[in-house]
Every structure is written in C-alpha cells, then in structure tokens.
Amino acid sequence: MSMTLGAERRWRSIALALWTCASIWFAAFERAHADEASGTWTGELEGHGSYYYERSTEVWVPTGRLSVEAPNGMRMNVSYLADVIASASIGQMGSDIDKVHVEVRQGIGTGFGKTIHIGENELDLSVNAIHSWESDYFSWFGGVRAGYLFNQKNTGVSLGVTGVHDSIYRNAREGQRFFGNLDGVTLTFGFSQILTPVLTFGAGYQLVYLTGFLGNPYRVPKIGPLPDMEAPPDTRIRHNLEFTASLYAPATRTTFQGFARLYTDSWDLNAITPELRIYQELGRDFGLRLRARYYLQGRTYFALEGTDLGNYAPGYTGPVTADPKLSGFHSIQLGGRISFALTAFERSFLRFFSRGVLDLSFDHQWTTVDSTSFGRRNFFMILGGRLPF
Amino acid sequence: VKPYEREYLTRPGMEMRGEAQAGEFEAHLQSSREGAVGGHGTVESSTGGGCGCN
C-alpha cells in the first residue's frame, strides 16, 4: 500500500513519541529499583567517521552512539548516522534529473535491553528499532533478541527476529513517484562455545524472507533494442550459515580469528566468504588488526550479462536485472586497523578520557565485478573512537 | 572453563563487539555491492537505500 511523504513524517513523529515514553519508563523503572543496586551508571560514547571511494562514487558517513546501563542492569542506546553520497555518474545515483549528484540518507536508532541472572546462568533480552530516510527511500526496522548463557556461561544460544518495511520512491522531473514497498522478516539463530581458556567457537544461521519491490526504480536494463524497467522477482529467501573461531596465543599476545559464511538464496545466487583476522597487541596502548577477506558469488538466474543480451527479445516480460551485484564475480579485500588507548591521560586533568580508545582503519578491495560505475578497485577508511564512562 | 580462567577471553579479537559500529558501516557497504547479505553478527537492518541502489 502506498504511503505518502506526509504519512512517513507522521509515523516518524509517532515513533519519536513512543521512544520518549519508553525513555521515561526506563528512567522511572530505574528509580523504582534504585535500592537494588549500587547506584552507579555506566556507559559508552562512540563515534566514527567513515569514507568510501570507488570510481564513480564517494560516501562520507559520520555516526554516533550513546549507550548507558542503569544500576539495575537496564541498558539503553541511541544512535545517529548520515550517509552523504556523491556520484559523478547519474546512472549510479539513479535519477533522471541531471543536477542530482549528492544524496543524503539519515538514520536514527534506539534500543533497550536487560540481562536477567537465573542462578549461574544469564538471560539477555533486547529490543531495537531503526528508522532511516532519504529523498527517495524510507526504511523502518525493528527487532527483538533473546540470548541465554549456561554451562557456567561457557555455552550460549540466541534467537533474534527482525522486521523491516521500506517505501521506495523515484525522483523524476515530474516530481516524486511512489514505486512500491518492500517488507522483510529475518530469523537469526546463534550458538557460541568457549572451548578452552584461549579458544572459542561460534556458529549461526540466518533466514531472510523479503517480499515487494526488490529492484531499483532507476536501473534500466537493455532488452532488445530499447531500455526497459528492471523486473526482478517480488520475493527473495536468503539463507546464511556462518562459523567463527578465535584463538589467543599468550606468548606473542596475538589473536587469530577465522570466519566463514555460506550463502544461498531463492534467486540461485550462491556465495562463500572466508575471512582471516589477526589482532596483535603492541605494548600497553597500541593494537594492530590485519584482515584478509575473499568473496566469491555466482550469478542470479535472471542477471543480464554481455552474451545474454541477444536472448531477450522485445516484449520479454520475465524477470531480468542489470544489477552488477547480481552477476558472477569475486573480490579480495585486504585491510589494517591500528588502535590507540588513551591511558597517557591518566595523570592529567584530562583523565576522564583515559579509558578511551581511538581507531584508524584502511581497507582496499579488488573486484572482478562487471560494472562501469563500480570500478574494479575501491577502498574505505574509518576513523573513530570509544569512550567508556 | 572456570571464571578465573577467562582473562584471555577479553582480549581484542576474542570478542566481536569491539568493532560493532564500524562493522555496521562495512556491512552496509557490502550489501550495496555484493549479492550476499548478512552474517558476521549483523542483521538485515535495511534492504536498500543509502547507496543509490537496492
């Protein structure tokens, strides 16, 4: 069902009111139970500035998050992000208005949670919500998660359920046109096990069901002699299976972390993603993280590729897309991150910052994706920090 | 593993939450350039937008 821009704003106002009520309840709940705890509030302030570059597109993303935990264990967080996207390619930005080269997406998020102690075990419950908007795309997201730690907290299981509702518009010369909705549900199952004092293992499965408009209203694959509107199927079911293992070597103060993901979906797109990370502690204040990631995917059954063009006659009405990320390709990503703990402030008047950590990371990716706008290389940098209090 | 044997489990890399927010940015980038989405502790918080494409 179509939702007008005014309706989008009304929903945003309703969400803000609900969040305010939840915050008041959160504060009231804490006051009512103040005698149960020590009275100490803790939290963390986190901020990052990210930059992404590829041949036709640059993206700047400042983000911030404030998390607090009440003495009774109730947690709350609020976050904000802005995506500033600049593109030299109109096709990439996807508008038929020549002047549109910069687009801004904003997002706000909030979450509440609490850990409940049951004997030696722990039950953690949390809810979160995110709303993001830009000139032609509105997204509402909500999720709940339950995690349970048992076996002297060596074993963990978790279950998460999320829902998303997106409204998709198209900026055009005659104004903003509604294109469709996209709805999705995600189920996530997780398992973790501490195997030894230096070895952990984790596994997870994620099922995603999407329905609605799953294409891009600006992408126009060429079918026969003329460009035509992209028409992917209106449902998609994704399956993710992932494994993680971490090993710490005390002698060298090094952590080796391996990750593998197996992916398949109802569009016949299959992918594998192995990744290795090495964390090296350097003295008391510095840390280094190196990462190598490989990504390999096959194509969807309806992806147009160069030699396929002749197979589609004018008037073809089946599913078709020219989306480069639905073609077959592989990529290699190498990156590094250095972390610096601000313990040097311990003996100064700035000792409030002495528990903070600054991070700077740089990643470079080489890809074989068949796209003139994406390019074959890209990189991104992230500068940020965390300040517990 | 006993509680007093957990010192090393708090080291960098033994806990993924240390890169949570930066990881969200990276996951969003990947979702706009790769067909596979999800995993690595992320959830599908949005299916599109913010990248000029779905």
XYZ file of C-alpha atoms in Angstrom:
443
model
C 0.000 0.000 0.000
C 1.317 3.417 -0.923
C 2.426 5.726 1.861
C 2.703 9.447 1.219
C 5.637 11.539 2.372
C 3.303 13.170 4.907
C 2.431 9.740 6.277
C 6.113 8.898 6.540
C 6.628 12.018 8.656
C 3.584 11.224 10.823
C 4.965 7.764 11.507
C 8.285 9.357 12.428
C 6.501 11.620 14.945
C 4.646 8.634 16.414
C 7.905 6.712 16.715
C 9.551 9.657 18.472
C 6.659 9.836 20.925
C 6.905 6.106 21.632
C 10.630 6.402 22.171
C 10.096 9.294 24.604
C 7.551 7.217 26.548
C 9.946 4.279 26.641
C 12.745 6.508 27.924
C 10.517 7.923 30.669
C 9.515 4.392 31.615
C 13.192 3.419 31.570
C 14.105 6.259 33.953
C 11.100 5.585 36.195
C 11.843 1.880 36.311
C 15.398 2.640 37.365
C 14.265 4.990 40.152
C 11.822 2.399 41.472
C 14.561 -0.164 41.751
C 17.429 2.064 42.856
C 17.675 0.270 46.182
C 18.568 -2.941 44.393
C 21.830 -1.674 43.052
C 24.955 0.280 43.842
C 23.691 3.433 42.185
C 26.412 3.615 39.566
C 25.506 4.353 35.972
C 27.954 3.296 33.282
C 28.012 3.760 29.543
C 29.953 4.395 26.414
C 30.107 7.154 23.847
C 31.161 6.010 20.397
C 31.719 7.932 17.196
C 33.091 7.150 13.768
C 33.733 8.951 10.530
C 33.870 6.661 7.522
C 34.895 7.381 3.958
C 34.372 5.136 0.919
C 35.755 5.647 -2.565
C 35.188 3.913 -5.868
C 35.471 5.124 -9.447
C 32.154 6.978 -9.658
C 31.084 7.306 -6.066
C 32.292 8.697 -2.763
C 30.489 8.225 0.540
C 31.026 10.020 3.852
C 29.334 8.535 6.895
C 29.536 10.169 10.326
C 27.947 8.041 13.052
C 27.494 8.335 16.780
C 26.100 6.168 19.540
C 25.451 6.716 23.241
C 24.914 3.634 25.406
C 24.063 3.697 29.105
C 23.467 0.980 31.658
C 21.488 1.637 34.831
C 22.480 0.143 38.178
C 19.729 -2.452 37.823
C 21.204 -3.704 34.561
C 18.774 -1.984 32.198
C 20.529 -0.820 29.034
C 19.551 1.847 26.569
C 21.213 3.263 23.485
C 20.557 5.914 20.884
C 22.409 6.284 17.610
C 22.533 8.536 14.599
C 24.127 8.248 11.176
C 24.248 10.258 7.991
C 25.226 8.897 4.584
C 26.442 11.611 2.255
C 26.772 10.092 -1.203
C 28.389 11.959 -4.072
C 28.409 10.427 -7.508
C 29.806 11.544 -10.846
C 27.512 9.099 -12.590
C 23.826 9.893 -12.973
C 23.197 6.233 -13.661
C 24.822 5.394 -10.357
C 22.805 7.922 -8.404
C 19.819 6.759 -10.351
C 17.931 9.914 -11.218
C 16.851 11.429 -14.476
C 17.436 14.897 -13.035
C 20.901 15.923 -14.201
C 21.572 18.187 -11.205
C 21.245 15.460 -8.579
C 24.771 14.376 -7.736
C 24.644 14.374 -3.949
C 22.216 12.407 -1.825
C 21.902 12.306 1.945
C 20.468 9.472 3.989
C 19.910 9.921 7.719
C 19.123 7.293 10.283
C 18.251 7.162 13.959
C 18.203 4.104 16.136
C 17.423 3.150 19.677
C 17.472 0.037 21.764
C 16.647 -1.277 25.228
C 17.898 -4.397 26.942
C 18.391 -6.167 30.227
C 20.349 -9.142 31.484
C 18.499 -11.341 33.977
C 20.518 -13.636 36.217
C 18.985 -17.086 36.705
C 21.211 -18.930 39.131
C 24.586 -19.227 37.428
C 23.022 -18.586 34.038
C 22.094 -15.387 32.211
C 19.140 -14.461 30.044
C 19.631 -11.349 27.943
C 16.635 -9.656 26.327
C 16.792 -6.695 23.984
C 14.695 -4.746 21.509
C 15.845 -2.199 18.973
C 14.455 -0.006 16.236
C 15.954 1.964 13.366
C 14.407 4.489 11.005
C 16.286 5.865 8.028
C 15.184 8.249 5.335
C 16.393 9.941 2.206
C 14.639 11.753 -0.609
C 13.501 8.559 -2.319
C 13.802 5.809 0.284
C 12.270 5.324 3.751
C 13.001 2.378 5.970
C 11.506 1.189 9.269
C 13.212 -1.604 11.154
C 12.504 -3.327 14.466
C 13.905 -6.369 16.186
C 13.873 -8.444 19.352
C 16.599 -10.778 20.567
C 16.930 -13.289 23.389
C 20.254 -14.823 24.373
C 20.877 -17.440 27.050
C 24.259 -18.252 28.629
C 24.567 -21.511 30.566
C 27.059 -24.262 31.396
C 28.949 -21.856 33.690
C 28.482 -19.258 30.909
C 30.601 -21.311 28.537
C 27.732 -22.014 26.148
C 25.408 -19.517 24.578
C 22.370 -19.728 22.352
C 20.391 -16.861 20.879
C 17.307 -16.193 18.821
C 16.543 -12.964 17.025
C 13.556 -11.817 14.996
C 13.520 -8.618 12.975
C 11.114 -6.958 10.595
C 11.668 -4.227 8.029
C 9.296 -2.092 5.983
C 10.729 0.088 3.226
C 8.977 2.595 0.961
C 10.663 3.228 -2.371
C 10.208 6.350 -4.477
C 11.767 7.661 -7.644
C 12.949 11.247 -8.088
C 11.866 12.346 -11.537
C 11.303 15.528 -13.488
C 7.575 15.457 -12.828
C 8.064 15.002 -9.100
C 8.482 12.192 -6.669
C 6.766 8.970 -7.679
C 5.991 6.095 -5.402
C 7.287 2.785 -6.682
C 6.449 0.232 -4.077
C 7.015 -1.248 -0.655
C 9.485 -3.825 0.473
C 8.805 -5.951 3.562
C 11.096 -8.429 5.202
C 11.432 -10.747 8.167
C 14.704 -12.162 9.474
C 15.185 -15.065 11.866
C 18.639 -15.477 13.382
C 19.858 -18.424 15.439
C 23.225 -18.269 17.180
C 25.423 -20.661 19.116
C 28.694 -19.955 20.931
C 31.006 -22.169 22.923
C 34.128 -21.426 24.977
C 36.249 -24.488 24.300
C 39.403 -23.640 26.284
C 40.732 -20.512 28.045
C 42.157 -19.402 24.663
C 39.767 -20.902 22.094
C 36.173 -20.012 21.229
C 33.802 -21.213 18.547
C 30.588 -19.800 17.161
C 28.002 -20.728 14.553
C 24.914 -19.026 13.247
C 22.089 -19.409 10.785
C 20.034 -16.599 9.327
C 16.839 -16.885 7.315
C 15.545 -13.816 5.492
C 12.217 -13.521 3.690
C 11.733 -10.446 1.520
C 8.681 -9.500 -0.495
C 7.671 -6.472 -2.521
C 9.642 -4.311 -4.905
C 13.162 -5.781 -4.838
C 14.671 -3.864 -7.710
C 15.980 -0.389 -8.333
C 13.486 2.038 -9.894
C 16.312 3.777 -11.744
C 18.058 0.787 -13.255
C 17.035 0.177 -16.862
C 18.491 -2.953 -18.442
C 18.511 -3.031 -22.217
C 16.214 -5.728 -23.521
C 16.183 -5.910 -27.265
C 16.721 -2.538 -28.935
C 15.318 -0.414 -26.069
C 15.968 0.029 -22.341
C 13.229 -1.337 -20.139
C 12.404 -1.254 -16.425
C 14.245 -3.718 -14.208
C 11.924 -6.537 -13.135
C 13.312 -8.932 -10.548
C 11.024 -11.450 -8.807
C 8.941 -9.982 -5.984
C 10.074 -12.445 -3.309
C 13.512 -13.494 -2.139
C 14.515 -16.013 0.512
C 18.071 -15.816 1.802
C 19.963 -18.447 3.835
C 23.193 -17.663 5.682
C 25.297 -20.193 7.544
C 28.366 -18.882 9.336
C 31.166 -20.163 11.524
C 33.672 -18.256 13.649
C 36.670 -19.407 15.678
C 39.087 -17.310 17.735
C 42.406 -18.453 19.174
C 44.594 -16.401 21.512
C 48.355 -17.011 21.740
C 49.521 -15.659 25.139
C 53.228 -15.954 24.301
C 53.006 -13.388 21.496
C 49.745 -11.721 22.627
C 48.185 -12.475 19.240
C 44.609 -13.408 18.400
C 43.818 -15.388 15.264
C 40.220 -15.166 14.149
C 38.717 -17.166 11.303
C 35.306 -16.607 9.758
C 33.418 -18.423 7.031
C 29.987 -17.724 5.548
C 28.000 -19.876 3.164
C 25.132 -18.127 1.421
C 22.381 -19.206 -0.937
C 19.039 -17.724 -1.936
C 15.941 -18.343 -3.994
C 17.379 -16.325 -6.877
C 20.026 -19.040 -7.346
C 22.735 -16.738 -6.048
C 25.354 -18.680 -4.086
C 28.349 -17.178 -2.307
C 31.201 -18.129 0.014
C 33.136 -15.682 2.197
C 36.215 -16.816 4.126
C 37.974 -14.193 6.242
C 41.033 -14.203 8.491
C 41.826 -11.536 11.069
C 44.958 -11.224 13.172
C 44.967 -8.992 16.241
C 48.366 -8.090 17.657
C 48.814 -6.269 20.950
C 51.707 -3.781 20.765
C 52.743 -2.725 24.226
C 50.143 -1.448 26.651
C 48.444 1.154 24.472
C 48.625 0.050 20.840
C 46.855 -2.687 18.942
C 47.034 -3.762 15.319
C 44.441 -5.709 13.367
C 45.160 -7.164 9.921
C 42.439 -8.687 7.791
C 42.142 -10.644 4.533
C 38.705 -11.363 3.077
C 37.755 -13.270 -0.042
C 34.288 -13.145 -1.580
C 33.017 -15.355 -4.391
C 29.497 -15.356 -5.792
C 27.694 -16.856 -8.751
C 25.077 -15.008 -10.768
C 21.336 -14.990 -10.315
C 19.420 -16.853 -12.982
C 17.942 -13.643 -14.384
C 21.033 -11.411 -14.401
C 21.862 -9.881 -17.746
C 25.436 -10.381 -18.802
C 27.141 -9.372 -22.029
C 26.491 -12.509 -24.041
C 22.893 -12.782 -22.829
C 21.571 -9.638 -24.423
C 20.575 -11.337 -27.628
C 18.468 -13.860 -25.710
C 15.900 -11.278 -24.700
C 13.507 -10.324 -27.440
C 11.498 -7.076 -27.348
C 8.412 -7.615 -25.227
C 10.109 -10.071 -22.889
C 8.213 -9.987 -19.576
C 10.156 -12.415 -17.373
C 12.455 -11.424 -14.519
C 15.534 -9.504 -15.576
C 18.126 -7.253 -13.965
C 21.239 -5.370 -14.933
C 22.358 -5.080 -11.320
C 26.144 -5.682 -11.289
C 25.993 -7.170 -7.797
C 23.733 -9.944 -9.068
C 26.281 -11.059 -11.650
C 29.047 -13.564 -11.007
C 32.290 -12.131 -9.623
C 34.837 -12.428 -6.869
C 36.777 -9.922 -4.769
C 39.742 -9.753 -2.439
C 39.896 -7.318 0.454
C 42.989 -6.521 2.498
C 42.921 -4.145 5.419
C 44.515 -2.975 8.604
C 43.466 -1.112 11.710
C 45.514 0.478 14.439
C 44.080 1.211 17.881
C 45.471 3.583 20.464
C 44.369 3.575 24.101
C 44.415 6.994 25.766
C 45.914 5.778 29.040
C 48.515 8.561 28.845
C 45.804 10.915 30.164
C 45.604 9.023 33.459
C 47.751 11.514 35.350
C 46.490 14.665 33.667
C 43.445 16.840 34.134
C 42.040 15.023 31.062
C 41.899 11.717 32.914
C 38.191 11.437 32.034
C 39.424 10.413 28.578
C 41.992 7.898 29.834
C 39.687 4.917 29.237
C 39.060 5.927 25.646
C 40.352 4.186 22.530
C 40.972 5.704 19.091
C 40.870 3.595 15.934
C 42.018 4.172 12.364
C 41.441 1.564 9.694
C 42.095 1.297 5.963
C 40.758 -1.403 3.625
C 41.375 -1.912 -0.089
C 39.300 -4.172 -2.292
C 39.930 -5.580 -5.757
C 36.915 -6.980 -7.557
C 36.074 -8.541 -10.901
C 32.518 -7.185 -10.877
C 31.327 -6.286 -14.390
C 30.306 -2.666 -13.881
C 31.481 0.563 -15.447
C 30.326 2.618 -12.456
C 31.546 0.456 -9.570
C 35.075 0.106 -10.959
C 37.452 -2.722 -10.216
C 39.007 -1.220 -7.082
C 37.688 0.613 -4.056
C 38.827 1.500 -0.587
C 37.397 2.771 2.645
C 38.786 4.371 5.783
C 37.262 4.613 9.238
C 38.428 6.971 11.978
C 36.700 6.737 15.295
C 36.820 6.222 18.989
C 35.080 4.830 22.034
C 34.920 6.418 25.454
C 33.580 4.287 28.309
C 32.394 6.151 31.387
C 36.384 -23.113 31.505
C 36.210 -21.649 35.018
C 35.539 -17.954 35.655
C 39.115 -17.390 36.838
C 40.435 -18.820 33.555
C 38.753 -16.186 31.372
C 41.447 -13.495 31.321
C 42.382 -14.108 27.686
C 38.771 -14.162 26.508
C 38.570 -10.379 26.901
C 41.491 -9.723 24.547
C 40.970 -7.891 21.244
C 39.574 -10.238 18.642
C 38.179 -12.690 21.180
C 35.055 -10.531 21.365
C 33.446 -9.253 18.175
C 31.519 -6.385 19.770
C 34.697 -4.286 19.744
C 34.036 -3.385 16.104
C 30.263 -3.224 16.228
C 29.604 0.270 14.907
C 32.396 0.242 12.314
C 31.141 -3.196 11.302
C 27.676 -1.822 10.602
C 29.129 0.647 8.105
C 31.075 -2.105 6.408
C 28.046 -4.402 6.303
C 26.021 -1.642 4.641
C 28.747 -1.118 2.048
C 28.883 -4.817 1.305
C 25.103 -5.060 0.968
C 25.205 -2.400 -1.751
C 27.958 -4.100 -3.728
C 27.509 -7.835 -3.095
C 24.576 -10.136 -3.674
C 25.008 -11.978 -0.381
C 23.964 -10.126 2.763
C 24.110 -10.915 6.449
C 26.221 -12.992 8.738
C 29.189 -11.971 10.885
C 26.945 -10.901 13.701
C 24.981 -8.465 11.557
C 21.278 -8.401 10.903
C 19.466 -7.179 7.856
C 18.560 -3.788 9.260
C 17.581 -2.397 5.917
C 17.231 -3.831 2.489
C 18.301 -0.850 0.500
C 18.805 2.871 0.339
C 21.812 4.907 1.246
C 23.774 3.625 -1.679
C 21.984 4.871 -4.743
C 20.679 1.426 -5.441
C 18.847 -1.504 -3.958
